[in-house]
Amino acid sequence: MSWRHRAPWKATSGGRRTYPVVFLLVAGLGAGCGAPPAGPDADRPNWRASGGATGTTPPTAGSPPAASPTTASPTTAGPTAPPDGRRYFFPVGGSNVAYHPTHSAYPATDIFADCGTPVVAVTHGVVLEVSRSDTYDRRKPDGPLNGGLFVSLLGDDGVRYYGSHLVEVATGIDAGVRVTAGQRVGSVGRTGNANNVCHLHFGISPPCAGTGDWWVRRGVVWPAPYLDAWRKKRDSVPADKVAGWQRERGCARTP
C-alpha cells in the first residue's frame, strides 16, 4: 500500500516551512519507513525534529544526499564522541535529523537524515552482525534482505541495537569487534528497502539467536523514549523493558 510521508524539513528564507510529499511503498513486515498512526491526522505525524522539539508539522526535504549508496567511500571506525562519561548516545549525528515515534507493523524508529550523516554506536558493546552488501530485491521475499547494509551490536547492558539502510559500514567494524559509545560505525544511506529515502532504521531487541533472526533484530520495543533521552545527553537504559518483553514472549525461532 502507499502513503504520504514527509522528508526532513528545512525552513525557507522567509521562515516558512515547505513540505513536499514523497509517495512510498511499504512492505508489510519490511524495515522500510514507518507508517503514520491511524486517525484523521495520519498525514501529519508528531515528529521529533532536529532541536528535539515536538511539533505537528513534519519536516520537509533537506539538502541533497551527501553520498550515493553505490559510490560512498568507507569511513574508518574510531571514537568520535567527547569522553564525557555518558553511556548512551543518539545514533545519528548532524543537525538535519528527524524521527517519528511510531513505525509500521512492529516497534522501531526511522531516523531521517542526509545520506552520509555519521551513525554511531549508542552504547559500549560488541558487534554481532555486519552486512556490507545490498542484496535486496523487490521481486523476492524481502524480510531477511530489507536492511541492506547494516550493523547489529550487543550492548554491555544485554540489549541488541540494530541500524540498517547504511550507505557504508566503517572500516574495522566487524563481528566480534568491541566498540565504545559514540564510536562511528557507518553512515546514513538508503540501501535495502529504504524506499529511496535516506534514513537509519533503528531497532532495539533482546539478543535471542544473536545472528540471522531478522524478525526479532528489526525491533521489539519502541525506541523513541530512549532516543528522546539520548538526544538530550541523558542516559536511559532499555534493558528492563527488553527483558520484560522476552519473559512474556520468548524468542521466536521463525518469523
PDB file of C-alpha atoms in Angstrom:
ATOM      1  CA  MET A   1       0.000   0.000   0.000  1.00  0.00           C
ATOM      2  CA  SER A   2       1.148   3.598  -0.423  1.00  0.00           C
ATOM      3  CA  TRP A   3       1.035   6.509   1.951  1.00  0.00           C
ATOM      4  CA  ARG A   4       2.315  10.022   2.143  1.00  0.00           C
ATOM      5  CA  HIS A   5       5.464  10.569   4.084  1.00  0.00           C
ATOM      6  CA  ARG A   6       7.319  13.766   4.813  1.00  0.00           C
ATOM      7  CA  ALA A   7      11.075  14.063   4.461  1.00  0.00           C
ATOM      8  CA  PRO A   8      13.248  16.080   6.926  1.00  0.00           C
ATOM      9  CA  TRP A   9      12.146  19.734   6.916  1.00  0.00           C
ATOM     10  CA  LYS A  10      14.144  22.807   6.095  1.00  0.00           C
ATOM     11  CA  ALA A  11      12.948  26.353   6.691  1.00  0.00           C
ATOM     12  CA  THR A  12      12.786  28.798   3.781  1.00  0.00           C
ATOM     13  CA  SER A  13      14.402  32.217   3.868  1.00  0.00           C
ATOM     14  CA  GLY A  14      11.041  33.714   4.831  1.00  0.00           C
ATOM     15  CA  GLY A  15      10.810  31.475   7.887  1.00  0.00           C
ATOM     16  CA  ARG A  16       8.079  29.317   6.441  1.00  0.00           C
ATOM     17  CA  ARG A  17       8.360  25.554   6.098  1.00  0.00           C
ATOM     18  CA  THR A  18       7.693  23.696   2.930  1.00  0.00           C
ATOM     19  CA  TYR A  19       6.909  20.033   2.820  1.00  0.00           C
ATOM     20  CA  PRO A  20       6.972  18.201  -0.488  1.00  0.00           C
ATOM     21  CA  VAL A  21       5.231  14.867  -0.458  1.00  0.00           C
ATOM     22  CA  VAL A  22       7.045  11.637  -1.157  1.00  0.00           C
ATOM     23  CA  PHE A  23       4.988   8.545  -2.035  1.00  0.00           C
ATOM     24  CA  LEU A  24       6.387   5.382  -0.540  1.00  0.00           C
ATOM     25  CA  LEU A  25       5.568   1.726  -0.935  1.00  0.00           C
ATOM     26  CA  VAL A  26       5.747  -0.008   2.411  1.00  0.00           C
ATOM     27  CA  ALA A  27       6.315  -3.731   2.733  1.00  0.00           C
ATOM     28  CA  GLY A  28       4.083  -5.182   5.424  1.00  0.00           C
ATOM     29  CA  LEU A  29       6.899  -6.602   7.507  1.00  0.00           C
ATOM     30  CA  GLY A  30       9.789  -4.693   5.998  1.00  0.00           C
ATOM     31  CA  ALA A  31      12.308  -2.467   7.603  1.00  0.00           C
ATOM     32  CA  GLY A  32      11.328   0.477   5.449  1.00  0.00           C
ATOM     33  CA  CYS A  33       9.893   3.759   6.628  1.00  0.00           C
ATOM     34  CA  GLY A  34       7.364   3.638   9.465  1.00  0.00           C
ATOM     35  CA  ALA A  35       3.741   4.372   8.702  1.00  0.00           C
ATOM     36  CA  PRO A  36       1.963   7.260  10.435  1.00  0.00           C
ATOM     37  CA  PRO A  37      -0.562   6.419  13.155  1.00  0.00           C
ATOM     38  CA  ALA A  38      -4.164   5.864  12.144  1.00  0.00           C
ATOM     39  CA  GLY A  39      -6.630   8.690  12.546  1.00  0.00           C
ATOM     40  CA  PRO A  40      -7.841  11.839  10.868  1.00  0.00           C
ATOM     41  CA  ASP A  41      -4.402  13.473  11.155  1.00  0.00           C
ATOM     42  CA  ALA A  42      -2.458  10.440   9.961  1.00  0.00           C
ATOM     43  CA  ASP A  43      -0.757  12.508   7.276  1.00  0.00           C
ATOM     44  CA  ARG A  44       0.572  14.984   9.853  1.00  0.00           C
ATOM     45  CA  PRO A  45       2.518  12.834  12.353  1.00  0.00           C
ATOM     46  CA  ASN A  46       4.134  14.150  15.518  1.00  0.00           C
ATOM     47  CA  TRP A  47       7.810  14.433  14.571  1.00  0.00           C
ATOM     48  CA  ARG A  48      10.895  14.745  16.745  1.00  0.00           C
ATOM     49  CA  ALA A  49      12.831  17.450  14.874  1.00  0.00           C
ATOM     50  CA  SER A  50      16.472  18.492  14.877  1.00  0.00           C
ATOM     51  CA  GLY A  51      16.341  20.541  18.037  1.00  0.00           C
ATOM     52  CA  GLY A  52      14.497  17.852  19.980  1.00  0.00           C
ATOM     53  CA  ALA A  53      11.229  19.801  19.824  1.00  0.00           C
ATOM     54  CA  THR A  54       7.974  18.083  19.011  1.00  0.00           C
ATOM     55  CA  GLY A  55       5.572  19.677  16.538  1.00  0.00           C
ATOM     56  CA  THR A  56       2.586  18.920  14.401  1.00  0.00           C
ATOM     57  CA  THR A  57       4.282  19.718  11.077  1.00  0.00           C
ATOM     58  CA  PRO A  58       6.509  17.018   9.588  1.00  0.00           C
ATOM     59  CA  PRO A  59       9.912  18.036   8.253  1.00  0.00           C
ATOM     60  CA  THR A  60      10.307  18.801   4.568  1.00  0.00           C
ATOM     61  CA  ALA A  61      13.073  17.979   2.168  1.00  0.00           C
ATOM     62  CA  GLY A  62      16.584  18.781   3.337  1.00  0.00           C
ATOM     63  CA  SER A  63      19.730  19.176   1.304  1.00  0.00           C
ATOM     64  CA  PRO A  64      20.568  16.671  -1.463  1.00  0.00           C
ATOM     65  CA  PRO A  65      22.140  13.371  -0.363  1.00  0.00           C
ATOM     66  CA  ALA A  66      25.805  13.730   0.504  1.00  0.00           C
ATOM     67  CA  ALA A  67      26.676  10.355  -0.961  1.00  0.00           C
ATOM     68  CA  SER A  68      25.245   7.731  -3.266  1.00  0.00           C
ATOM     69  CA  PRO A  69      24.729   4.264  -1.734  1.00  0.00           C
ATOM     70  CA  THR A  70      26.825   2.800  -4.536  1.00  0.00           C
ATOM     71  CA  THR A  71      29.721   5.261  -4.522  1.00  0.00           C
ATOM     72  CA  ALA A  72      30.457   6.205  -0.908  1.00  0.00           C
ATOM     73  CA  SER A  73      33.981   5.662   0.371  1.00  0.00           C
ATOM     74  CA  PRO A  74      34.122   3.664   3.627  1.00  0.00           C
ATOM     75  CA  THR A  75      34.996   5.598   6.751  1.00  0.00           C
ATOM     76  CA  THR A  76      37.373   4.296   9.345  1.00  0.00           C
ATOM     77  CA  ALA A  77      35.905   3.293  12.680  1.00  0.00           C
ATOM     78  CA  GLY A  78      37.066   5.295  15.635  1.00  0.00           C
ATOM     79  CA  PRO A  79      35.768   7.169  18.676  1.00  0.00           C
ATOM     80  CA  THR A  80      34.154  10.442  17.602  1.00  0.00           C
ATOM     81  CA  ALA A  81      32.273  11.481  20.733  1.00  0.00           C
ATOM     82  CA  PRO A  82      33.671  13.505  23.637  1.00  0.00           C
ATOM     83  CA  PRO A  83      34.750  11.411  26.647  1.00  0.00           C
ATOM     84  CA  ASP A  84      32.154  12.947  28.965  1.00  0.00           C
ATOM     85  CA  GLY A  85      31.247   9.751  30.789  1.00  0.00           C
ATOM     86  CA  ARG A  86      27.947   9.161  29.014  1.00  0.00           C
ATOM     87  CA  ARG A  87      26.980   5.535  28.430  1.00  0.00           C
ATOM     88  CA  TYR A  88      24.429   6.235  25.679  1.00  0.00           C
ATOM     89  CA  PHE A  89      24.492   8.354  22.530  1.00  0.00           C
ATOM     90  CA  PHE A  90      21.881   9.301  19.968  1.00  0.00           C
ATOM     91  CA  PRO A  91      22.681   7.049  16.976  1.00  0.00           C
ATOM     92  CA  VAL A  92      22.743   9.709  14.231  1.00  0.00           C
ATOM     93  CA  GLY A  93      24.897  12.834  14.134  1.00  0.00           C
ATOM     94  CA  GLY A  94      24.243  16.026  12.196  1.00  0.00           C
ATOM     95  CA  SER A  95      21.715  18.824  12.568  1.00  0.00           C
ATOM     96  CA  ASN A  96      19.171  17.994   9.854  1.00  0.00           C
ATOM     97  CA  VAL A  97      17.747  14.954  11.677  1.00  0.00           C
ATOM     98  CA  ALA A  98      14.164  13.979  12.489  1.00  0.00           C
ATOM     99  CA  TYR A  99      12.308  10.846  13.522  1.00  0.00           C
ATOM    100  CA  HIS A 100       8.820   9.616  14.109  1.00  0.00           C
ATOM    101  CA  PRO A 101       7.950   7.876  17.411  1.00  0.00           C
ATOM    102  CA  THR A 102       5.985   5.093  15.698  1.00  0.00           C
ATOM    103  CA  HIS A 103       6.642   2.621  12.903  1.00  0.00           C
ATOM    104  CA  SER A 104       4.614   0.321  10.668  1.00  0.00           C
ATOM    105  CA  ALA A 105       3.885  -3.297  11.660  1.00  0.00           C
ATOM    106  CA  TYR A 106       6.326  -3.573  14.601  1.00  0.00           C
ATOM    107  CA  PRO A 107       8.150  -1.360  17.145  1.00  0.00           C
ATOM    108  CA  ALA A 108      11.120   0.501  15.656  1.00  0.00           C
ATOM    109  CA  THR A 109      12.043   4.019  14.560  1.00  0.00           C
ATOM    110  CA  ASP A 110      13.171   5.506  11.252  1.00  0.00           C
ATOM    111  CA  ILE A 111      15.637   8.356  11.802  1.00  0.00           C
ATOM    112  CA  PHE A 112      15.761  10.657   8.769  1.00  0.00           C
ATOM    113  CA  ALA A 113      18.976  12.484   7.869  1.00  0.00           C
ATOM    114  CA  ASP A 114      21.072  13.287   4.810  1.00  0.00           C
ATOM    115  CA  CYS A 115      22.870  10.340   3.258  1.00  0.00           C
ATOM    116  CA  GLY A 116      26.421  10.237   4.586  1.00  0.00           C
ATOM    117  CA  THR A 117      25.495  11.512   8.070  1.00  0.00           C
ATOM    118  CA  PRO A 118      27.507   9.622  10.748  1.00  0.00           C
ATOM    119  CA  VAL A 119      25.932   6.670  12.537  1.00  0.00           C
ATOM    120  CA  VAL A 120      27.453   5.826  15.928  1.00  0.00           C
ATOM    121  CA  ALA A 121      27.254   3.040  18.490  1.00  0.00           C
ATOM    122  CA  VAL A 122      24.610   4.002  21.027  1.00  0.00           C
ATOM    123  CA  THR A 123      26.482   2.310  23.877  1.00  0.00           C
ATOM    124  CA  HIS A 124      29.553   0.215  24.687  1.00  0.00           C
ATOM    125  CA  GLY A 125      29.373  -3.320  23.347  1.00  0.00           C
ATOM    126  CA  VAL A 126      30.436  -5.915  20.813  1.00  0.00           C
ATOM    127  CA  VAL A 127      29.402  -6.116  17.159  1.00  0.00           C
ATOM    128  CA  LEU A 128      27.154  -9.127  16.455  1.00  0.00           C
ATOM    129  CA  GLU A 129      26.454  -8.840  12.712  1.00  0.00           C
ATOM    130  CA  VAL A 130      27.544  -6.703   9.790  1.00  0.00           C
ATOM    131  CA  SER A 131      26.227  -6.536   6.233  1.00  0.00           C
ATOM    132  CA  ARG A 132      28.368  -4.740   3.670  1.00  0.00           C
ATOM    133  CA  SER A 133      26.320  -5.779   0.638  1.00  0.00           C
ATOM    134  CA  ASP A 134      22.875  -4.765  -0.545  1.00  0.00           C
ATOM    135  CA  THR A 135      21.044  -7.874  -1.780  1.00  0.00           C
ATOM    136  CA  TYR A 136      17.501  -6.525  -1.514  1.00  0.00           C
ATOM    137  CA  ASP A 137      15.332  -7.471  -4.498  1.00  0.00           C
ATOM    138  CA  ARG A 138      11.687  -6.411  -4.685  1.00  0.00           C
ATOM    139  CA  ARG A 139      10.909  -9.482  -6.774  1.00  0.00           C
ATOM    140  CA  LYS A 140      11.859 -11.823  -3.916  1.00  0.00           C
ATOM    141  CA  PRO A 141      10.650 -12.271  -0.329  1.00  0.00           C
ATOM    142  CA  ASP A 142      12.131  -9.248   1.347  1.00  0.00           C
ATOM    143  CA  GLY A 143      12.056  -9.984   5.089  1.00  0.00           C
ATOM    144  CA  PRO A 144      15.696 -11.053   5.551  1.00  0.00           C
ATOM    145  CA  LEU A 145      17.002  -8.595   2.958  1.00  0.00           C
ATOM    146  CA  ASN A 146      15.181  -5.406   3.918  1.00  0.00           C
ATOM    147  CA  GLY A 147      18.035  -3.835   5.822  1.00  0.00           C
ATOM    148  CA  GLY A 148      20.606  -3.562   3.040  1.00  0.00           C
ATOM    149  CA  LEU A 149      23.865  -2.570   4.720  1.00  0.00           C
ATOM    150  CA  PHE A 150      23.558  -2.805   8.496  1.00  0.00           C
ATOM    151  CA  VAL A 151      25.304  -3.174  11.849  1.00  0.00           C
ATOM    152  CA  SER A 152      23.957  -5.101  14.841  1.00  0.00           C
ATOM    153  CA  LEU A 153      25.504  -4.500  18.269  1.00  0.00           C
ATOM    154  CA  LEU A 154      25.151  -6.332  21.600  1.00  0.00           C
ATOM    155  CA  GLY A 155      25.454  -3.654  24.261  1.00  0.00           C
ATOM    156  CA  ASP A 156      27.071  -4.224  27.635  1.00  0.00           C
ATOM    157  CA  ASP A 157      23.558  -3.714  29.007  1.00  0.00           C
ATOM    158  CA  GLY A 158      22.480  -7.008  27.359  1.00  0.00           C
ATOM    159  CA  VAL A 159      20.379  -5.267  24.689  1.00  0.00           C
ATOM    160  CA  ARG A 160      20.787  -5.664  20.934  1.00  0.00           C
ATOM    161  CA  TYR A 161      20.820  -2.462  18.856  1.00  0.00           C
ATOM    162  CA  TYR A 162      20.290  -2.597  15.089  1.00  0.00           C
ATOM    163  CA  GLY A 163      20.842   0.081  12.460  1.00  0.00           C
ATOM    164  CA  SER A 164      20.189  -0.526   8.769  1.00  0.00           C
ATOM    165  CA  HIS A 165      19.920   1.086   5.280  1.00  0.00           C
ATOM    166  CA  LEU A 166      23.510   2.341   5.688  1.00  0.00           C
ATOM    167  CA  VAL A 167      25.398   3.774   2.736  1.00  0.00           C
ATOM    168  CA  GLU A 168      28.563   2.174   4.128  1.00  0.00           C
ATOM    169  CA  VAL A 169      29.908   0.385   7.194  1.00  0.00           C
ATOM    170  CA  ALA A 170      33.013   1.906   8.759  1.00  0.00           C
ATOM    171  CA  THR A 171      36.313   0.142   8.188  1.00  0.00           C
ATOM    172  CA  GLY A 172      37.175  -2.085  11.137  1.00  0.00           C
ATOM    173  CA  ILE A 173      33.565  -2.683  12.173  1.00  0.00           C
ATOM    174  CA  ASP A 174      33.224  -6.470  12.010  1.00  0.00           C
ATOM    175  CA  ALA A 175      31.549  -9.209  14.041  1.00  0.00           C
ATOM    176  CA  GLY A 176      33.319  -9.654  17.369  1.00  0.00           C
ATOM    177  CA  VAL A 177      34.861  -6.167  17.391  1.00  0.00           C
ATOM    178  CA  ARG A 178      34.384  -4.143  20.556  1.00  0.00           C
ATOM    179  CA  VAL A 179      33.066  -0.585  20.164  1.00  0.00           C
ATOM    180  CA  THR A 180      32.563   2.308  22.544  1.00  0.00           C
ATOM    181  CA  ALA A 181      29.560   4.580  22.965  1.00  0.00           C
ATOM    182  CA  GLY A 182      29.704   7.324  20.353  1.00  0.00           C
ATOM    183  CA  GLN A 183      32.115   5.466  18.057  1.00  0.00           C
ATOM    184  CA  ARG A 184      31.282   5.795  14.375  1.00  0.00           C
ATOM    185  CA  VAL A 185      30.084   2.526  12.833  1.00  0.00           C
ATOM    186  CA  GLY A 186      28.807   3.731   9.454  1.00  0.00           C
ATOM    187  CA  SER A 187      26.813   6.378   7.604  1.00  0.00           C
ATOM    188  CA  VAL A 188      23.136   7.003   6.878  1.00  0.00           C
ATOM    189  CA  GLY A 189      22.056   5.687   3.481  1.00  0.00           C
ATOM    190  CA  ARG A 190      19.111   4.252   1.557  1.00  0.00           C
ATOM    191  CA  THR A 191      20.134   0.655   0.842  1.00  0.00           C
ATOM    192  CA  GLY A 192      17.704  -2.237   1.129  1.00  0.00           C
ATOM    193  CA  ASN A 193      14.011  -1.473   1.390  1.00  0.00           C
ATOM    194  CA  ALA A 194      14.527   2.198   2.216  1.00  0.00           C
ATOM    195  CA  ASN A 195      12.138   3.449  -0.473  1.00  0.00           C
ATOM    196  CA  ASN A 196      14.970   5.628  -1.826  1.00  0.00           C
ATOM    197  CA  VAL A 197      14.792   7.870   1.260  1.00  0.00           C
ATOM    198  CA  CYS A 198      17.945   8.486   3.303  1.00  0.00           C
ATOM    199  CA  HIS A 199      17.347   7.263   6.839  1.00  0.00           C
ATOM    200  CA  LEU A 200      18.517   4.899   9.561  1.00  0.00           C
ATOM    201  CA  HIS A 201      16.156   2.128  10.594  1.00  0.00           C
ATOM    202  CA  PHE A 202      16.811   1.689  14.325  1.00  0.00           C
ATOM    203  CA  GLY A 203      15.627  -1.318  16.336  1.00  0.00           C
ATOM    204  CA  ILE A 204      16.006  -2.481  19.938  1.00  0.00           C
ATOM    205  CA  SER A 205      15.637  -6.150  20.913  1.00  0.00           C
ATOM    206  CA  PRO A 206      16.993  -8.965  23.092  1.00  0.00           C
ATOM    207  CA  PRO A 207      19.971 -10.798  21.520  1.00  0.00           C
ATOM    208  CA  CYS A 208      17.979 -14.047  21.111  1.00  0.00           C
ATOM    209  CA  ALA A 209      19.741 -16.031  18.340  1.00  0.00           C
ATOM    210  CA  GLY A 210      22.362 -13.293  18.025  1.00  0.00           C
ATOM    211  CA  THR A 211      22.545 -13.559  14.238  1.00  0.00           C
ATOM    212  CA  GLY A 212      20.092 -14.214  11.439  1.00  0.00           C
ATOM    213  CA  ASP A 213      16.855 -13.675  13.392  1.00  0.00           C
ATOM    214  CA  TRP A 214      15.812 -10.600  11.422  1.00  0.00           C
ATOM    215  CA  TRP A 215      12.191 -10.782  12.678  1.00  0.00           C
ATOM    216  CA  VAL A 216      13.441 -10.024  16.227  1.00  0.00           C
ATOM    217  CA  ARG A 217      16.528  -7.985  15.323  1.00  0.00           C
ATOM    218  CA  ARG A 218      14.477  -5.365  13.469  1.00  0.00           C
ATOM    219  CA  GLY A 219      12.903  -4.213  16.776  1.00  0.00           C
ATOM    220  CA  VAL A 220      10.503  -5.327  19.519  1.00  0.00           C
ATOM    221  CA  VAL A 221      10.223  -2.323  21.869  1.00  0.00           C
ATOM    222  CA  TRP A 222       9.621   1.315  20.977  1.00  0.00           C
ATOM    223  CA  PRO A 223      12.927   3.215  20.764  1.00  0.00           C
ATOM    224  CA  ALA A 224      11.512   6.770  20.809  1.00  0.00           C
ATOM    225  CA  PRO A 225      11.558   7.312  24.618  1.00  0.00           C
ATOM    226  CA  TYR A 226      15.216   6.314  24.739  1.00  0.00           C
ATOM    227  CA  LEU A 227      16.108   8.339  21.658  1.00  0.00           C
ATOM    228  CA  ASP A 228      14.469  11.383  23.257  1.00  0.00           C
ATOM    229  CA  ALA A 229      16.658  10.958  26.364  1.00  0.00           C
ATOM    230  CA  TRP A 230      19.881  10.222  24.478  1.00  0.00           C
ATOM    231  CA  ARG A 231      19.392  13.274  22.307  1.00  0.00           C
ATOM    232  CA  LYS A 232      19.267  15.370  25.464  1.00  0.00           C
ATOM    233  CA  LYS A 233      22.509  13.672  26.605  1.00  0.00           C
ATOM    234  CA  ARG A 234      20.733  11.742  29.332  1.00  0.00           C
ATOM    235  CA  ASP A 235      21.439   8.066  29.908  1.00  0.00           C
ATOM    236  CA  SER A 236      18.285   5.965  29.616  1.00  0.00           C
ATOM    237  CA  VAL A 237      18.568   2.174  29.745  1.00  0.00           C
ATOM    238  CA  PRO A 238      16.112  -0.062  27.823  1.00  0.00           C
ATOM    239  CA  ALA A 239      17.369  -3.287  29.442  1.00  0.00           C
ATOM    240  CA  ASP A 240      14.400  -3.804  31.791  1.00  0.00           C
ATOM    241  CA  LYS A 241      11.877  -3.158  29.025  1.00  0.00           C
ATOM    242  CA  VAL A 242      13.626  -5.587  26.689  1.00  0.00           C
ATOM    243  CA  ALA A 243      13.965  -8.251  29.401  1.00  0.00           C
ATOM    244  CA  GLY A 244      10.261  -7.907  30.183  1.00  0.00           C
ATOM    245  CA  TRP A 245       9.359  -8.413  26.534  1.00  0.00           C
ATOM    246  CA  GLN A 246      11.491 -11.545  26.378  1.00  0.00           C
ATOM    247  CA  ARG A 247       9.957 -13.001  29.557  1.00  0.00           C
ATOM    248  CA  GLU A 248       6.474 -12.539  28.129  1.00  0.00           C
ATOM    249  CA  ARG A 249       7.087 -13.673  24.548  1.00  0.00           C
ATOM    250  CA  GLY A 250      10.344 -15.551  24.362  1.00  0.00           C
ATOM    251  CA  CYS A 251      12.445 -15.653  21.213  1.00  0.00           C
ATOM    252  CA  ALA A 252      10.590 -16.897  18.146  1.00  0.00           C
ATOM    253  CA  ARG A 253      12.727 -19.254  16.054  1.00  0.00           C
ATOM    254  CA  THR A 254      10.880 -18.414  12.857  1.00  0.00           C
ATOM    255  CA  PRO A 255       9.133 -15.268  11.561  1.00  0.00           C
TER     256      PRO A 255
END
